[in-house]
Short mmCIF file of N, CA and C in Angstrom, two decimals:
data_model
loop_
_atom_site.label_atom_id
_atom_site.label_comp_id
_atom_site.label_asym_id
_atom_site.label_seq_id
_atom_site.Cartn_x
_atom_site.Cartn_y
_atom_site.Cartn_z
N UNK A 1 95.95 123.25 113.55
CA UNK A 1 94.67 122.60 113.29
C UNK A 1 94.63 122.05 111.87
N UNK A 2 94.06 120.89 111.74
CA UNK A 2 93.91 120.24 110.45
C UNK A 2 92.43 120.05 110.18
N UNK A 3 92.01 120.42 109.00
CA UNK A 3 90.63 120.17 108.60
C UNK A 3 90.62 119.25 107.39
N UNK A 4 89.81 118.23 107.51
CA UNK A 4 89.57 117.33 106.39
C UNK A 4 88.11 117.47 106.01
N UNK A 5 87.87 117.80 104.77
CA UNK A 5 86.50 117.99 104.32
C UNK A 5 86.19 116.99 103.22
N UNK A 6 85.21 116.13 103.51
CA UNK A 6 84.76 115.18 102.52
C UNK A 6 83.50 115.72 101.84
N UNK A 7 83.30 115.34 100.62
CA UNK A 7 82.09 115.70 99.90
C UNK A 7 81.82 114.66 98.83
N UNK A 8 80.62 114.71 98.28
CA UNK A 8 80.27 113.83 97.19
C UNK A 8 79.34 112.69 97.54
N UNK A 9 79.04 112.56 98.82
CA UNK A 9 78.12 111.51 99.22
C UNK A 9 76.70 111.83 98.77
N UNK A 10 75.83 110.84 98.90
CA UNK A 10 74.45 111.05 98.51
C UNK A 10 73.71 109.75 98.37
N UNK A 11 72.56 109.84 97.76
CA UNK A 11 71.71 108.68 97.53
C UNK A 11 71.90 108.18 96.10
N UNK A 12 72.11 106.90 95.95
CA UNK A 12 72.31 106.33 94.63
C UNK A 12 71.64 104.97 94.58
N UNK A 13 71.18 104.60 93.41
CA UNK A 13 70.57 103.30 93.24
C UNK A 13 71.63 102.22 93.13
N UNK A 14 71.30 100.99 93.47
CA UNK A 14 72.26 99.90 93.27
C UNK A 14 72.72 99.88 91.81
N UNK A 15 74.02 99.69 91.65
CA UNK A 15 74.61 99.72 90.32
C UNK A 15 75.08 101.09 89.89
N UNK A 16 74.73 102.10 90.65
CA UNK A 16 75.11 103.47 90.32
C UNK A 16 76.52 103.81 90.77
N UNK A 17 76.85 105.08 90.58
CA UNK A 17 78.20 105.55 90.88
C UNK A 17 78.16 106.84 91.69
N UNK A 18 79.19 107.03 92.47
CA UNK A 18 79.42 108.27 93.19
C UNK A 18 80.92 108.54 93.21
N UNK A 19 81.27 109.81 93.33
CA UNK A 19 82.67 110.18 93.46
C UNK A 19 82.82 111.04 94.71
N UNK A 20 83.61 110.53 95.64
CA UNK A 20 83.87 111.25 96.87
C UNK A 20 85.16 112.04 96.75
N UNK A 21 85.18 113.18 97.43
CA UNK A 21 86.37 114.02 97.44
C UNK A 21 86.78 114.30 98.87
N UNK A 22 88.07 114.44 99.06
CA UNK A 22 88.61 114.79 100.37
C UNK A 22 89.68 115.84 100.17
N UNK A 23 89.59 116.91 100.94
CA UNK A 23 90.59 117.96 100.88
C UNK A 23 91.05 118.29 102.28
N UNK A 24 92.35 118.31 102.45
CA UNK A 24 92.94 118.64 103.75
C UNK A 24 93.49 120.05 103.73
N UNK A 25 93.25 120.77 104.80
CA UNK A 25 93.76 122.13 104.90
C UNK A 25 94.15 122.39 106.34
N UNK A 26 94.76 123.53 106.55
CA UNK A 26 95.17 123.88 107.90
C UNK A 26 96.68 123.85 108.05
N UNK A 27 97.12 123.37 109.18
CA UNK A 27 98.54 123.35 109.48
C UNK A 27 99.31 122.61 108.38
N UNK A 28 100.38 123.21 107.90
CA UNK A 28 101.11 122.64 106.79
C UNK A 28 102.17 121.65 107.28
N UNK A 29 101.92 120.38 107.06
CA UNK A 29 102.92 119.35 107.30
C UNK A 29 102.83 118.36 106.17
N UNK A 30 103.85 117.56 106.05
CA UNK A 30 103.90 116.60 104.95
C UNK A 30 103.01 115.40 105.24
N UNK A 31 102.30 114.97 104.23
CA UNK A 31 101.42 113.80 104.31
C UNK A 31 101.99 112.71 103.41
N UNK A 32 101.98 111.50 103.88
CA UNK A 32 102.47 110.42 103.03
C UNK A 32 101.41 109.36 102.76
N UNK A 33 100.21 109.57 103.27
CA UNK A 33 99.16 108.55 103.12
C UNK A 33 97.81 109.21 103.25
N UNK A 34 96.90 108.88 102.34
CA UNK A 34 95.51 109.31 102.44
C UNK A 34 94.65 108.09 102.15
N UNK A 35 93.58 107.99 102.88
CA UNK A 35 92.73 106.83 102.69
C UNK A 35 91.28 107.08 103.00
N UNK A 36 90.48 106.09 102.69
CA UNK A 36 89.04 106.14 102.94
C UNK A 36 88.64 104.94 103.79
N UNK A 37 87.78 105.22 104.75
CA UNK A 37 87.16 104.19 105.57
C UNK A 37 85.66 104.39 105.48
N UNK A 38 84.93 103.40 105.92
CA UNK A 38 83.48 103.54 105.96
C UNK A 38 82.94 102.83 107.20
N UNK A 39 81.78 103.30 107.61
CA UNK A 39 81.13 102.71 108.77
C UNK A 39 79.64 102.64 108.54
N UNK A 40 79.12 101.44 108.55
CA UNK A 40 77.69 101.21 108.43
C UNK A 40 77.08 101.21 109.83
N UNK A 41 75.79 101.49 109.94
CA UNK A 41 75.14 101.52 111.25
C UNK A 41 75.34 100.20 112.00
N UNK A 42 75.79 100.30 113.22
CA UNK A 42 75.96 99.11 114.04
C UNK A 42 77.21 98.30 113.74
N UNK A 43 78.04 98.80 112.85
CA UNK A 43 79.26 98.07 112.48
C UNK A 43 80.50 98.89 112.76
N UNK A 44 81.63 98.19 112.77
CA UNK A 44 82.89 98.86 112.99
C UNK A 44 83.31 99.64 111.75
N UNK A 45 84.09 100.67 111.97
CA UNK A 45 84.67 101.39 110.85
C UNK A 45 85.68 100.48 110.16
N UNK A 46 85.61 100.45 108.84
CA UNK A 46 86.47 99.54 108.10
C UNK A 46 87.21 100.25 106.98
N UNK A 47 88.38 99.73 106.69
CA UNK A 47 89.22 100.28 105.64
C UNK A 47 88.59 100.03 104.27
N UNK A 48 88.70 101.02 103.39
CA UNK A 48 88.18 100.88 102.03
C UNK A 48 89.32 100.94 101.01
N UNK A 49 90.08 102.03 101.04
CA UNK A 49 91.13 102.21 100.04
C UNK A 49 92.12 103.25 100.54
N UNK A 50 93.33 103.20 99.98
CA UNK A 50 94.34 104.18 100.35
C UNK A 50 95.27 104.45 99.19
N UNK A 51 95.95 105.58 99.31
CA UNK A 51 96.95 105.97 98.32
C UNK A 51 98.11 106.61 99.06
N UNK A 52 99.31 106.33 98.60
CA UNK A 52 100.50 106.87 99.26
C UNK A 52 101.12 107.99 98.42
N UNK A 53 102.13 108.60 99.00
CA UNK A 53 102.82 109.67 98.30
C UNK A 53 103.56 109.18 97.06
N UNK A 54 103.80 107.88 96.99
CA UNK A 54 104.41 107.30 95.78
C UNK A 54 103.35 106.76 94.84
N UNK A 55 102.09 107.12 95.10
CA UNK A 55 100.95 106.73 94.27
C UNK A 55 100.62 105.25 94.34
N UNK A 56 101.11 104.58 95.32
CA UNK A 56 100.76 103.19 95.53
C UNK A 56 99.36 103.13 96.13
N UNK A 57 98.53 102.25 95.62
CA UNK A 57 97.16 102.15 96.09
C UNK A 57 96.89 100.79 96.72
N UNK A 58 95.90 100.76 97.57
CA UNK A 58 95.52 99.53 98.23
C UNK A 58 94.01 99.55 98.41
N UNK A 59 93.39 98.39 98.29
CA UNK A 59 91.93 98.30 98.38
C UNK A 59 91.52 97.13 99.26
N UNK A 60 90.40 97.31 99.93
CA UNK A 60 89.79 96.17 100.57
C UNK A 60 89.24 95.27 99.47
N UNK A 61 89.26 94.00 99.73
CA UNK A 61 88.84 93.03 98.71
C UNK A 61 87.39 93.25 98.29
N UNK A 62 86.56 93.76 99.17
CA UNK A 62 85.14 93.93 98.87
C UNK A 62 84.88 95.04 97.83
N UNK A 63 85.86 95.92 97.61
CA UNK A 63 85.65 97.02 96.67
C UNK A 63 86.60 96.96 95.48
N UNK A 64 87.54 96.05 95.53
CA UNK A 64 88.53 95.96 94.45
C UNK A 64 87.84 95.71 93.12
N UNK A 65 88.21 96.48 92.13
CA UNK A 65 87.61 96.36 90.80
C UNK A 65 86.40 97.26 90.60
N UNK A 66 85.84 97.77 91.69
CA UNK A 66 84.68 98.66 91.58
C UNK A 66 85.02 100.09 92.01
N UNK A 67 85.90 100.22 92.96
CA UNK A 67 86.29 101.53 93.47
C UNK A 67 87.70 101.86 92.99
N UNK A 68 87.92 103.14 92.77
CA UNK A 68 89.25 103.60 92.40
C UNK A 68 89.61 104.83 93.22
N UNK A 69 90.74 104.75 93.90
CA UNK A 69 91.23 105.90 94.66
C UNK A 69 92.26 106.64 93.83
N UNK A 70 92.21 107.93 93.90
CA UNK A 70 93.19 108.75 93.21
C UNK A 70 93.41 110.00 94.04
N UNK A 71 94.37 110.78 93.63
CA UNK A 71 94.61 112.00 94.38
C UNK A 71 96.01 112.52 94.18
N UNK A 72 96.24 113.60 94.85
CA UNK A 72 97.55 114.24 94.82
C UNK A 72 97.93 114.52 96.26
N UNK A 73 98.79 113.67 96.79
CA UNK A 73 99.16 113.79 98.20
C UNK A 73 99.77 115.16 98.47
N UNK A 74 100.58 115.63 97.57
CA UNK A 74 101.23 116.93 97.75
C UNK A 74 100.21 118.06 97.83
N UNK A 75 99.12 117.91 97.12
CA UNK A 75 98.06 118.91 97.15
C UNK A 75 96.99 118.58 98.18
N UNK A 76 97.21 117.49 98.90
CA UNK A 76 96.32 117.10 100.01
C UNK A 76 94.90 116.86 99.54
N UNK A 77 94.75 116.24 98.40
CA UNK A 77 93.42 115.90 97.90
C UNK A 77 93.38 114.42 97.53
N UNK A 78 92.25 113.82 97.76
CA UNK A 78 92.05 112.43 97.39
C UNK A 78 90.61 112.26 96.93
N UNK A 79 90.43 111.31 96.05
CA UNK A 79 89.11 111.04 95.49
C UNK A 79 88.85 109.55 95.54
N UNK A 80 87.60 109.22 95.63
CA UNK A 80 87.21 107.81 95.60
C UNK A 80 86.07 107.67 94.60
N UNK A 81 86.38 107.09 93.45
CA UNK A 81 85.36 106.82 92.45
C UNK A 81 84.74 105.47 92.77
N UNK A 82 83.45 105.47 93.01
CA UNK A 82 82.75 104.26 93.40
C UNK A 82 81.75 103.88 92.31
N UNK A 83 81.98 102.75 91.69
CA UNK A 83 81.09 102.26 90.64
C UNK A 83 80.42 100.97 91.07
N UNK A 84 79.37 100.62 90.37
CA UNK A 84 78.65 99.37 90.65
C UNK A 84 78.32 99.24 92.13
N UNK A 85 77.78 100.29 92.68
CA UNK A 85 77.51 100.32 94.12
C UNK A 85 76.47 99.29 94.52
N UNK A 86 76.69 98.72 95.69
CA UNK A 86 75.81 97.71 96.24
C UNK A 86 75.22 98.23 97.55
N UNK A 87 74.16 97.58 97.99
CA UNK A 87 73.55 97.97 99.26
C UNK A 87 74.58 97.95 100.39
N UNK A 88 75.45 96.96 100.36
CA UNK A 88 76.42 96.82 101.44
C UNK A 88 77.53 97.87 101.41
N UNK A 89 77.55 98.71 100.40
CA UNK A 89 78.51 99.81 100.36
C UNK A 89 78.02 101.03 101.13
N UNK A 90 76.78 101.01 101.53
CA UNK A 90 76.21 102.17 102.22
C UNK A 90 76.87 102.38 103.58
N UNK A 91 76.94 103.64 103.97
CA UNK A 91 77.51 104.00 105.25
C UNK A 91 78.08 105.40 105.21
N UNK A 92 78.72 105.77 106.30
CA UNK A 92 79.42 107.05 106.34
C UNK A 92 80.86 106.80 105.92
N UNK A 93 81.30 107.54 104.96
CA UNK A 93 82.67 107.41 104.44
C UNK A 93 83.54 108.51 105.03
N UNK A 94 84.65 108.07 105.58
CA UNK A 94 85.57 108.98 106.25
C UNK A 94 86.91 109.03 105.52
N UNK A 95 87.42 110.22 105.41
CA UNK A 95 88.76 110.41 104.87
C UNK A 95 89.75 110.42 106.03
N UNK A 96 90.90 109.87 105.78
CA UNK A 96 91.95 109.87 106.81
C UNK A 96 93.28 110.23 106.16
N UNK A 97 94.07 110.99 106.87
CA UNK A 97 95.41 111.29 106.41
C UNK A 97 96.40 110.93 107.50
N UNK A 98 97.62 110.64 107.09
CA UNK A 98 98.69 110.35 108.04
C UNK A 98 99.88 111.24 107.67
N UNK A 99 100.34 111.97 108.66
CA UNK A 99 101.46 112.85 108.42
C UNK A 99 102.75 112.06 108.42
N UNK A 100 103.67 112.46 107.58
CA UNK A 100 104.88 111.67 107.37
C UNK A 100 105.91 111.86 108.46
N UNK A 101 105.82 112.92 109.24
CA UNK A 101 106.87 113.16 110.23
C UNK A 101 106.60 112.48 111.57
N UNK A 102 105.36 112.08 111.79
CA UNK A 102 105.04 111.50 113.10
C UNK A 102 104.10 110.32 113.03
N UNK A 103 103.56 110.05 111.84
CA UNK A 103 102.57 108.99 111.67
C UNK A 103 101.28 109.26 112.43
N UNK A 104 101.07 110.48 112.84
CA UNK A 104 99.80 110.85 113.47
C UNK A 104 98.73 110.92 112.38
N UNK A 105 97.57 110.40 112.69
CA UNK A 105 96.48 110.39 111.73
C UNK A 105 95.37 111.34 112.10
N UNK A 106 94.63 111.76 111.09
CA UNK A 106 93.50 112.67 111.29
C UNK A 106 92.30 112.15 110.49
N UNK A 107 91.13 112.39 111.05
CA UNK A 107 89.89 111.96 110.41
C UNK A 107 89.08 113.16 109.95
N UNK A 108 88.35 112.94 108.86
CA UNK A 108 87.36 113.92 108.45
C UNK A 108 86.06 113.66 109.18
N UNK A 109 85.06 114.47 108.88
CA UNK A 109 83.78 114.37 109.59
C UNK A 109 82.86 113.34 108.95
N UNK A 110 83.20 112.90 107.75
CA UNK A 110 82.42 111.86 107.09
C UNK A 110 81.39 112.40 106.12
N UNK A 111 81.07 111.58 105.14
CA UNK A 111 80.01 111.91 104.18
C UNK A 111 79.16 110.66 103.98
N UNK A 112 77.86 110.85 103.99
CA UNK A 112 76.93 109.72 103.96
C UNK A 112 76.74 109.20 102.54
N UNK A 113 76.82 107.91 102.40
CA UNK A 113 76.51 107.24 101.13
C UNK A 113 75.35 106.30 101.38
N UNK A 114 74.28 106.49 100.65
CA UNK A 114 73.10 105.65 100.78
C UNK A 114 72.85 104.96 99.45
N UNK A 115 72.73 103.66 99.48
CA UNK A 115 72.48 102.89 98.27
C UNK A 115 71.10 102.24 98.44
N UNK A 116 70.17 102.73 97.64
CA UNK A 116 68.81 102.26 97.79
C UNK A 116 68.04 102.49 96.50
N UNK A 117 67.13 101.57 96.23
CA UNK A 117 66.28 101.74 95.06
C UNK A 117 64.97 102.38 95.46
#
């Protein structure tokens, strides 16, 4: 069993910041990719950012320059620093990991981010 626990969501005003955390625990297997997705009400889940075991990062164009992903793949932790938040950043943010031996992915339960004045 794999558990992914996200935390750090909450209510923030436009222009504010939040830092999300993701920690994976459970069955010990190697991970080579951790990422964040988000889903707004009535919309599809969309990619936000990712980090690989070689520390290579990738961002959706809508968050590039405002969000920063970091983490330690070996320690199964990832963080998403979100600055200059906009209304359109609101949604449930999900952590995802991909194991290196099979490319099987796992999702966390999500953490809510609300951007409102």
